[in-house]
């Protein structure tokens, strides 16, 4: 399962790449706004350069012609640029055209499995179901991942399931068990993934036992 960072913050991406935990990045207009949106062109170019994989950048037009115009501009920014298109009829139409031009689309704002099926049939490279926002309204977001996985397996659909709106490590675990292709994770959740209290406790004990042999902490090998 690939790990993408769900951020438009270049420092977070740099840090994640150093840890070897970033296969790609997803951005959206809300994440762009957090980085003081006006310099977004520079930020996007930097993100595309520093990310060792696909970077999703979202259109903000809602009509077919506008989406196409913005999508073509996005795709020219770099070989790893993926165009994020919202799940609407106009978006599906744009996805189909972009597929015919060899441009990868990440279909976003997916909240049920039929939307995912439609996006796949239109040629999307990725579908982005928002699990956290479903949890927020009292639904089990992860259950749609299971259903999308079943549908895609039934019909040998190659569109990748990119689990979005991740809120906690349990979302990541359940995505992996269900066989999702990608999870896109906020930086604070990424940092939590390697942690376990027994790991911390074990490390403290190892280091204090070592000091019983070498009180100065020396490593004499
Ligand atoms: O990238 C889209 C998605 O991950 C948004 O997440 O936390 O705003 O629901 P959130």
CSV table of N, CA, C and O in Angstrom, one decimal, residues 36-123:
chain,number,residue,atom,x,y,z
A,36,UNK,N,-1.3,29.9,2.7
A,36,UNK,CA,-1.5,31.3,2.2
A,36,UNK,C,-1.5,31.3,0.7
A,36,UNK,O,-0.6,31.9,0.0
A,37,UNK,N,-2.5,30.6,0.2
A,37,UNK,CA,-2.8,30.4,-1.2
A,37,UNK,C,-2.2,31.2,-2.3
A,37,UNK,O,-1.9,30.7,-3.4
A,38,UNK,N,-1.8,32.5,-2.1
A,38,UNK,CA,-1.4,33.3,-3.2
A,38,UNK,C,-0.1,32.9,-3.9
A,38,UNK,O,0.1,33.0,-5.1
A,39,UNK,N,0.8,32.3,-3.1
A,39,UNK,CA,2.1,31.8,-3.6
A,39,UNK,C,2.0,30.4,-4.1
A,39,UNK,O,3.0,29.7,-4.2
A,40,UNK,N,0.8,29.9,-4.3
A,40,UNK,CA,0.5,28.5,-4.5
A,40,UNK,C,1.3,28.0,-5.8
A,40,UNK,O,1.7,26.8,-5.8
A,41,UNK,N,1.4,28.8,-6.8
A,41,UNK,CA,2.1,28.3,-8.0
A,41,UNK,C,3.5,27.9,-7.7
A,41,UNK,O,4.0,26.8,-8.1
A,42,UNK,N,4.2,28.7,-6.9
A,42,UNK,CA,5.6,28.4,-6.5
A,42,UNK,C,5.6,27.1,-5.6
A,42,UNK,O,6.4,26.3,-5.7
A,43,UNK,N,4.7,27.1,-4.6
A,43,UNK,CA,4.6,26.0,-3.7
A,43,UNK,C,4.4,24.7,-4.5
A,43,UNK,O,5.0,23.6,-4.3
A,44,UNK,N,3.4,24.7,-5.5
A,44,UNK,CA,3.1,23.5,-6.2
A,44,UNK,C,4.4,23.0,-7.0
A,44,UNK,O,4.7,21.8,-7.0
A,45,UNK,N,5.1,23.9,-7.6
A,45,UNK,CA,6.3,23.6,-8.4
A,45,UNK,C,7.3,22.9,-7.4
A,45,UNK,O,7.9,21.9,-7.8
A,46,UNK,N,7.4,23.4,-6.2
A,46,UNK,CA,8.4,22.9,-5.2
A,46,UNK,C,7.9,21.4,-4.8
A,46,UNK,O,8.7,20.5,-4.7
A,47,UNK,N,6.6,21.3,-4.6
A,47,UNK,CA,6.1,20.0,-4.2
A,47,UNK,C,6.3,19.0,-5.3
A,47,UNK,O,6.7,17.9,-5.0
A,48,UNK,N,6.1,19.4,-6.5
A,48,UNK,CA,6.2,18.4,-7.6
A,48,UNK,C,7.7,18.0,-7.7
A,48,UNK,O,8.0,16.9,-8.1
A,49,UNK,N,8.6,18.9,-7.4
A,49,UNK,CA,10.0,18.6,-7.5
A,49,UNK,C,10.5,17.7,-6.4
A,49,UNK,O,11.3,16.8,-6.6
A,50,UNK,N,10.0,17.9,-5.2
A,50,UNK,CA,10.5,17.2,-4.1
A,50,UNK,C,9.8,15.9,-3.8
A,50,UNK,O,10.2,15.1,-3.0
A,51,UNK,N,8.6,15.6,-4.4
A,51,UNK,CA,7.9,14.4,-4.2
A,51,UNK,C,8.3,13.3,-5.1
A,51,UNK,O,8.2,13.5,-6.3
A,52,UNK,N,8.7,12.1,-4.5
A,52,UNK,CA,9.1,11.0,-5.4
A,52,UNK,C,7.9,10.2,-6.0
A,52,UNK,O,8.0,9.0,-5.9
A,53,UNK,N,6.9,10.9,-6.5
A,53,UNK,CA,5.7,10.1,-7.0
A,53,UNK,C,4.7,11.1,-7.3
A,53,UNK,O,4.9,12.3,-7.4
A,54,UNK,N,3.4,10.6,-7.6
A,54,UNK,CA,2.4,11.5,-8.0
A,54,UNK,C,1.9,12.6,-7.1
A,54,UNK,O,1.9,12.3,-5.8
A,55,UNK,N,1.6,13.7,-7.6
A,55,UNK,CA,1.1,14.8,-6.8
A,55,UNK,C,-0.3,15.3,-7.4
A,55,UNK,O,-0.4,15.7,-8.5
A,56,UNK,N,-1.3,15.1,-6.6
A,56,UNK,CA,-2.7,15.5,-7.0
A,56,UNK,C,-2.9,17.0,-6.8
A,56,UNK,O,-2.7,17.5,-5.7
A,57,UNK,N,-3.3,17.7,-7.8
A,57,UNK,CA,-3.6,19.1,-7.8
A,57,UNK,C,-5.1,19.3,-8.3
A,57,UNK,O,-5.4,18.8,-9.4
A,58,UNK,N,-5.9,20.1,-7.6
A,58,UNK,CA,-7.3,20.1,-7.9
A,58,UNK,C,-7.7,21.3,-8.7
A,58,UNK,O,-7.2,22.4,-8.5
A,59,UNK,N,-8.6,21.0,-9.7
A,59,UNK,CA,-9.2,22.1,-10.4
A,59,UNK,C,-10.2,22.8,-9.5
A,59,UNK,O,-10.8,22.2,-8.6
A,60,UNK,N,-10.5,24.1,-9.8
A,60,UNK,CA,-11.6,24.8,-9.1
A,60,UNK,C,-12.7,25.2,-10.0
A,60,UNK,O,-13.8,25.7,-9.5
A,61,UNK,N,-12.6,25.0,-11.3
A,61,UNK,CA,-13.7,25.2,-12.2
A,61,UNK,C,-14.7,24.1,-12.0
A,61,UNK,O,-14.4,23.0,-11.6
A,62,UNK,N,-16.0,24.4,-12.3
A,62,UNK,CA,-17.0,23.4,-12.1
A,62,UNK,C,-17.7,23.0,-13.4
A,62,UNK,O,-18.5,22.0,-13.5
A,63,UNK,N,-17.4,23.7,-14.5
A,63,UNK,CA,-17.9,23.4,-15.8
A,63,UNK,C,-16.9,22.6,-16.6
A,63,UNK,O,-15.7,22.8,-16.3
A,64,UNK,N,-17.3,21.8,-17.6
A,64,UNK,CA,-16.4,21.0,-18.4
A,64,UNK,C,-15.3,21.8,-19.0
A,64,UNK,O,-14.1,21.4,-18.9
A,65,UNK,N,-15.6,22.9,-19.7
A,65,UNK,CA,-14.6,23.6,-20.4
A,65,UNK,C,-13.6,24.2,-19.4
A,65,UNK,O,-12.4,24.1,-19.6
A,66,UNK,N,-14.1,24.7,-18.3
A,66,UNK,CA,-13.2,25.3,-17.3
A,66,UNK,C,-12.3,24.2,-16.7
A,66,UNK,O,-11.1,24.5,-16.5
A,67,UNK,N,-12.9,23.1,-16.4
A,67,UNK,CA,-12.1,22.0,-15.8
A,67,UNK,C,-11.0,21.6,-16.8
A,67,UNK,O,-9.9,21.3,-16.4
A,68,UNK,N,-11.4,21.4,-18.0
A,68,UNK,CA,-10.4,21.0,-19.0
A,68,UNK,C,-9.2,22.0,-19.1
A,68,UNK,O,-8.1,21.6,-19.2
A,69,UNK,N,-9.6,23.2,-19.2
A,69,UNK,CA,-8.5,24.3,-19.3
A,69,UNK,C,-7.6,24.2,-18.1
A,69,UNK,O,-6.3,24.2,-18.3
A,70,UNK,N,-8.1,24.1,-16.9
A,70,UNK,CA,-7.3,24.1,-15.7
A,70,UNK,C,-6.5,22.7,-15.6
A,70,UNK,O,-5.3,22.7,-15.3
A,71,UNK,N,-7.2,21.6,-16.0
A,71,UNK,CA,-6.5,20.3,-16.0
A,71,UNK,C,-5.3,20.3,-16.9
A,71,UNK,O,-4.2,19.8,-16.5
A,72,UNK,N,-5.4,20.9,-18.1
A,72,UNK,CA,-4.3,20.9,-19.0
A,72,UNK,C,-3.1,21.7,-18.5
A,72,UNK,O,-2.0,21.3,-18.6
A,73,UNK,N,-3.5,22.8,-17.8
A,73,UNK,CA,-2.4,23.6,-17.2
A,73,UNK,C,-1.7,22.8,-16.1
A,73,UNK,O,-0.5,22.8,-15.9
A,74,UNK,N,-2.5,22.1,-15.3
A,74,UNK,CA,-1.9,21.3,-14.2
A,74,UNK,C,-1.0,20.2,-14.8
A,74,UNK,O,0.1,20.0,-14.3
A,75,UNK,N,-1.5,19.6,-15.8
A,75,UNK,CA,-0.7,18.4,-16.4
A,75,UNK,C,0.6,18.9,-17.0
A,75,UNK,O,1.6,18.1,-17.0
A,76,UNK,N,0.7,20.1,-17.4
A,76,UNK,CA,1.9,20.7,-18.0
A,76,UNK,C,2.9,21.0,-16.9
A,76,UNK,O,4.1,21.3,-17.2
A,77,UNK,N,2.5,21.0,-15.6
A,77,UNK,CA,3.5,21.4,-14.6
A,77,UNK,C,4.5,20.4,-14.3
A,77,UNK,O,5.6,20.7,-13.8
A,78,UNK,N,4.2,19.1,-14.6
A,78,UNK,CA,5.3,18.1,-14.4
A,78,UNK,C,4.7,16.7,-14.7
A,78,UNK,O,3.5,16.5,-14.7
A,79,UNK,N,5.7,15.8,-14.9
A,79,UNK,CA,5.2,14.4,-15.3
A,79,UNK,C,4.5,13.7,-14.2
A,79,UNK,O,3.7,12.8,-14.4
A,80,UNK,N,4.8,14.2,-12.9
A,80,UNK,CA,4.1,13.5,-11.8
A,80,UNK,C,2.8,14.2,-11.3
A,80,UNK,O,2.3,13.9,-10.3
A,81,UNK,N,2.4,15.2,-12.1
A,81,UNK,CA,1.1,15.9,-11.8
A,81,UNK,C,-0.1,15.1,-12.1
A,81,UNK,O,-0.2,14.6,-13.2
A,82,UNK,N,-1.0,14.9,-11.2
A,82,UNK,CA,-2.2,14.2,-11.4
A,82,UNK,C,-3.3,15.3,-11.2
A,82,UNK,O,-3.3,16.1,-10.2
A,83,UNK,N,-4.3,15.3,-12.0
A,83,UNK,CA,-5.4,16.3,-12.0
A,83,UNK,C,-6.5,15.7,-11.1
A,83,UNK,O,-7.1,14.7,-11.3
A,84,UNK,N,-6.8,16.5,-10.0
A,84,UNK,CA,-7.9,16.2,-9.2
A,84,UNK,C,-9.2,16.8,-9.7
A,84,UNK,O,-9.3,18.0,-9.8
A,85,UNK,N,-10.2,16.0,-9.9
A,85,UNK,CA,-11.5,16.4,-10.5
A,85,UNK,C,-12.6,16.0,-9.5
A,85,UNK,O,-12.6,14.8,-9.1
A,86,UNK,N,-13.6,16.9,-9.2
A,86,UNK,CA,-14.7,16.5,-8.3
A,86,UNK,C,-15.7,15.6,-9.0
A,86,UNK,O,-15.8,15.6,-10.2
A,87,UNK,N,-16.3,14.8,-8.2
A,87,UNK,CA,-17.3,13.8,-8.7
A,87,UNK,C,-18.6,14.5,-9.0
A,87,UNK,O,-19.5,14.7,-8.2
A,88,UNK,N,-18.7,15.0,-10.3
A,88,UNK,CA,-19.9,15.6,-10.8
A,88,UNK,C,-20.1,15.1,-12.2
A,88,UNK,O,-19.1,14.5,-12.8
A,89,UNK,N,-21.2,15.3,-12.8
A,89,UNK,CA,-21.4,14.9,-14.2
A,89,UNK,C,-20.3,15.6,-15.1
A,89,UNK,O,-19.7,15.0,-16.0
A,90,UNK,N,-20.2,16.9,-14.9
A,90,UNK,CA,-19.2,17.6,-15.7
A,90,UNK,C,-17.7,17.0,-15.4
A,90,UNK,O,-16.9,16.9,-16.3
A,91,UNK,N,-17.5,16.7,-14.2
A,91,UNK,CA,-16.2,16.1,-13.8
A,91,UNK,C,-16.0,14.8,-14.5
A,91,UNK,O,-14.9,14.4,-14.9
A,92,UNK,N,-17.0,13.9,-14.6
A,92,UNK,CA,-16.9,12.6,-15.2
A,92,UNK,C,-16.6,12.8,-16.7
A,92,UNK,O,-15.8,12.1,-17.3
A,93,UNK,N,-17.3,13.8,-17.3
A,93,UNK,CA,-17.0,14.1,-18.7
A,93,UNK,C,-15.5,14.5,-18.9
A,93,UNK,O,-14.9,14.1,-19.9
A,94,UNK,N,-15.1,15.4,-18.1
A,94,UNK,CA,-13.7,15.9,-18.2
A,94,UNK,C,-12.7,14.7,-17.9
A,94,UNK,O,-11.7,14.6,-18.6
A,95,UNK,N,-13.1,13.8,-17.0
A,95,UNK,CA,-12.2,12.7,-16.7
A,95,UNK,C,-12.0,11.8,-18.0
A,95,UNK,O,-10.9,11.3,-18.3
A,96,UNK,N,-13.2,11.6,-18.6
A,96,UNK,CA,-13.1,10.7,-19.9
A,96,UNK,C,-12.2,11.3,-20.9
A,96,UNK,O,-11.4,10.7,-21.5
A,97,UNK,N,-12.4,12.7,-21.1
A,97,UNK,CA,-11.5,13.3,-22.1
A,97,UNK,C,-10.0,13.3,-21.7
A,97,UNK,O,-9.2,13.0,-22.5
A,98,UNK,N,-9.8,13.5,-20.4
A,98,UNK,CA,-8.4,13.6,-20.0
A,98,UNK,C,-7.8,12.2,-20.1
A,98,UNK,O,-6.6,12.0,-20.5
A,99,UNK,N,-8.5,11.1,-19.8
A,99,UNK,CA,-8.1,9.8,-20.0
A,99,UNK,C,-7.6,9.5,-21.4
A,99,UNK,O,-6.6,9.0,-21.7
A,100,UNK,N,-8.5,10.0,-22.4
A,100,UNK,CA,-8.1,9.8,-23.8
A,100,UNK,C,-6.9,10.6,-24.2
A,100,UNK,O,-6.2,10.3,-25.2
A,101,UNK,N,-6.5,11.6,-23.4
A,101,UNK,CA,-5.3,12.3,-23.7
A,101,UNK,C,-4.1,11.8,-22.9
A,101,UNK,O,-3.0,12.4,-22.9
A,102,UNK,N,-4.3,10.7,-22.1
A,102,UNK,CA,-3.2,10.1,-21.3
A,102,UNK,C,-2.9,10.9,-20.1
A,102,UNK,O,-1.8,10.8,-19.5
A,103,UNK,N,-3.9,11.7,-19.6
A,103,UNK,CA,-3.6,12.5,-18.4
A,103,UNK,C,-4.3,11.8,-17.2
A,103,UNK,O,-5.5,11.5,-17.3
A,104,UNK,N,-3.6,11.6,-16.1
A,104,UNK,CA,-4.1,10.8,-15.0
A,104,UNK,C,-5.0,11.7,-14.1
A,104,UNK,O,-4.7,12.9,-13.9
A,105,UNK,N,-6.2,11.2,-13.7
A,105,UNK,CA,-7.2,11.9,-12.9
A,105,UNK,C,-7.4,11.2,-11.6
A,105,UNK,O,-7.4,10.0,-11.5
A,106,UNK,N,-7.4,12.0,-10.5
A,106,UNK,CA,-7.8,11.5,-9.2
A,106,UNK,C,-9.2,12.1,-9.0
A,106,UNK,O,-9.4,13.3,-8.8
A,107,UNK,N,-10.2,11.2,-9.0
A,107,UNK,CA,-11.6,11.7,-8.8
A,107,UNK,C,-11.9,11.8,-7.3
A,107,UNK,O,-11.9,10.9,-6.6
A,108,UNK,N,-12.2,13.1,-6.9
A,108,UNK,CA,-12.3,13.4,-5.5
A,108,UNK,C,-13.8,13.6,-5.0
A,108,UNK,O,-14.7,13.7,-5.9
A,109,UNK,N,-13.9,13.7,-3.7
A,109,UNK,CA,-15.2,13.9,-3.1
A,109,UNK,C,-16.2,12.7,-3.4
A,109,UNK,O,-17.3,12.9,-3.8
A,110,UNK,N,-15.6,11.5,-3.2
A,110,UNK,CA,-16.4,10.3,-3.4
A,110,UNK,C,-16.9,9.9,-2.0
A,110,UNK,O,-16.2,9.7,-1.0
A,111,UNK,N,-18.2,9.7,-1.9
A,111,UNK,CA,-18.9,9.3,-0.6
A,111,UNK,C,-19.7,8.0,-0.7
A,111,UNK,O,-20.3,7.6,0.3
A,112,UNK,N,-19.8,7.4,-1.9
A,112,UNK,CA,-20.4,6.1,-2.0
A,112,UNK,C,-19.8,5.3,-3.1
A,112,UNK,O,-19.2,5.8,-4.0
A,113,UNK,N,-20.0,4.0,-3.1
A,113,UNK,CA,-19.3,3.1,-4.0
A,113,UNK,C,-19.8,3.2,-5.5
A,113,UNK,O,-19.0,3.0,-6.4
A,114,UNK,N,-21.0,3.7,-5.7
A,114,UNK,CA,-21.5,3.9,-7.1
A,114,UNK,C,-20.7,5.0,-7.7
A,114,UNK,O,-20.4,5.0,-8.9
A,115,UNK,N,-20.5,6.1,-6.9
A,115,UNK,CA,-19.7,7.2,-7.4
A,115,UNK,C,-18.3,6.7,-7.9
A,115,UNK,O,-17.8,7.1,-8.9
A,116,UNK,N,-17.7,5.8,-7.1
A,116,UNK,CA,-16.4,5.3,-7.4
A,116,UNK,C,-16.5,4.4,-8.7
A,116,UNK,O,-15.6,4.5,-9.5
A,117,UNK,N,-17.5,3.7,-8.8
A,117,UNK,CA,-17.7,2.9,-10.1
A,117,UNK,C,-17.8,3.8,-11.3
A,117,UNK,O,-17.2,3.5,-12.3
A,118,UNK,N,-18.6,4.9,-11.2
A,118,UNK,CA,-18.7,5.8,-12.3
A,118,UNK,C,-17.4,6.4,-12.6
A,118,UNK,O,-17.0,6.6,-13.8
A,119,UNK,N,-16.6,6.8,-11.6
A,119,UNK,CA,-15.3,7.5,-11.9
A,119,UNK,C,-14.4,6.5,-12.6
A,119,UNK,O,-13.7,6.8,-13.5
A,120,UNK,N,-14.4,5.2,-12.1
A,120,UNK,CA,-13.6,4.2,-12.7
A,120,UNK,C,-14.0,4.0,-14.2
A,120,UNK,O,-13.1,3.9,-15.1
A,121,UNK,N,-15.3,3.9,-14.5
A,121,UNK,CA,-15.7,3.7,-15.8
A,121,UNK,C,-15.4,4.9,-16.7
A,121,UNK,O,-15.2,4.8,-17.9
A,122,UNK,N,-15.2,6.1,-16.2
A,122,UNK,CA,-14.8,7.3,-16.9
A,122,UNK,C,-13.3,7.3,-17.2
A,122,UNK,O,-12.8,8.2,-17.9
A,123,UNK,N,-12.6,6.4,-16.5
A,123,UNK,CA,-11.2,6.3,-16.8
A,123,UNK,C,-10.3,7.0,-15.7
A,123,UNK,O,-9.1,7.2,-15.9
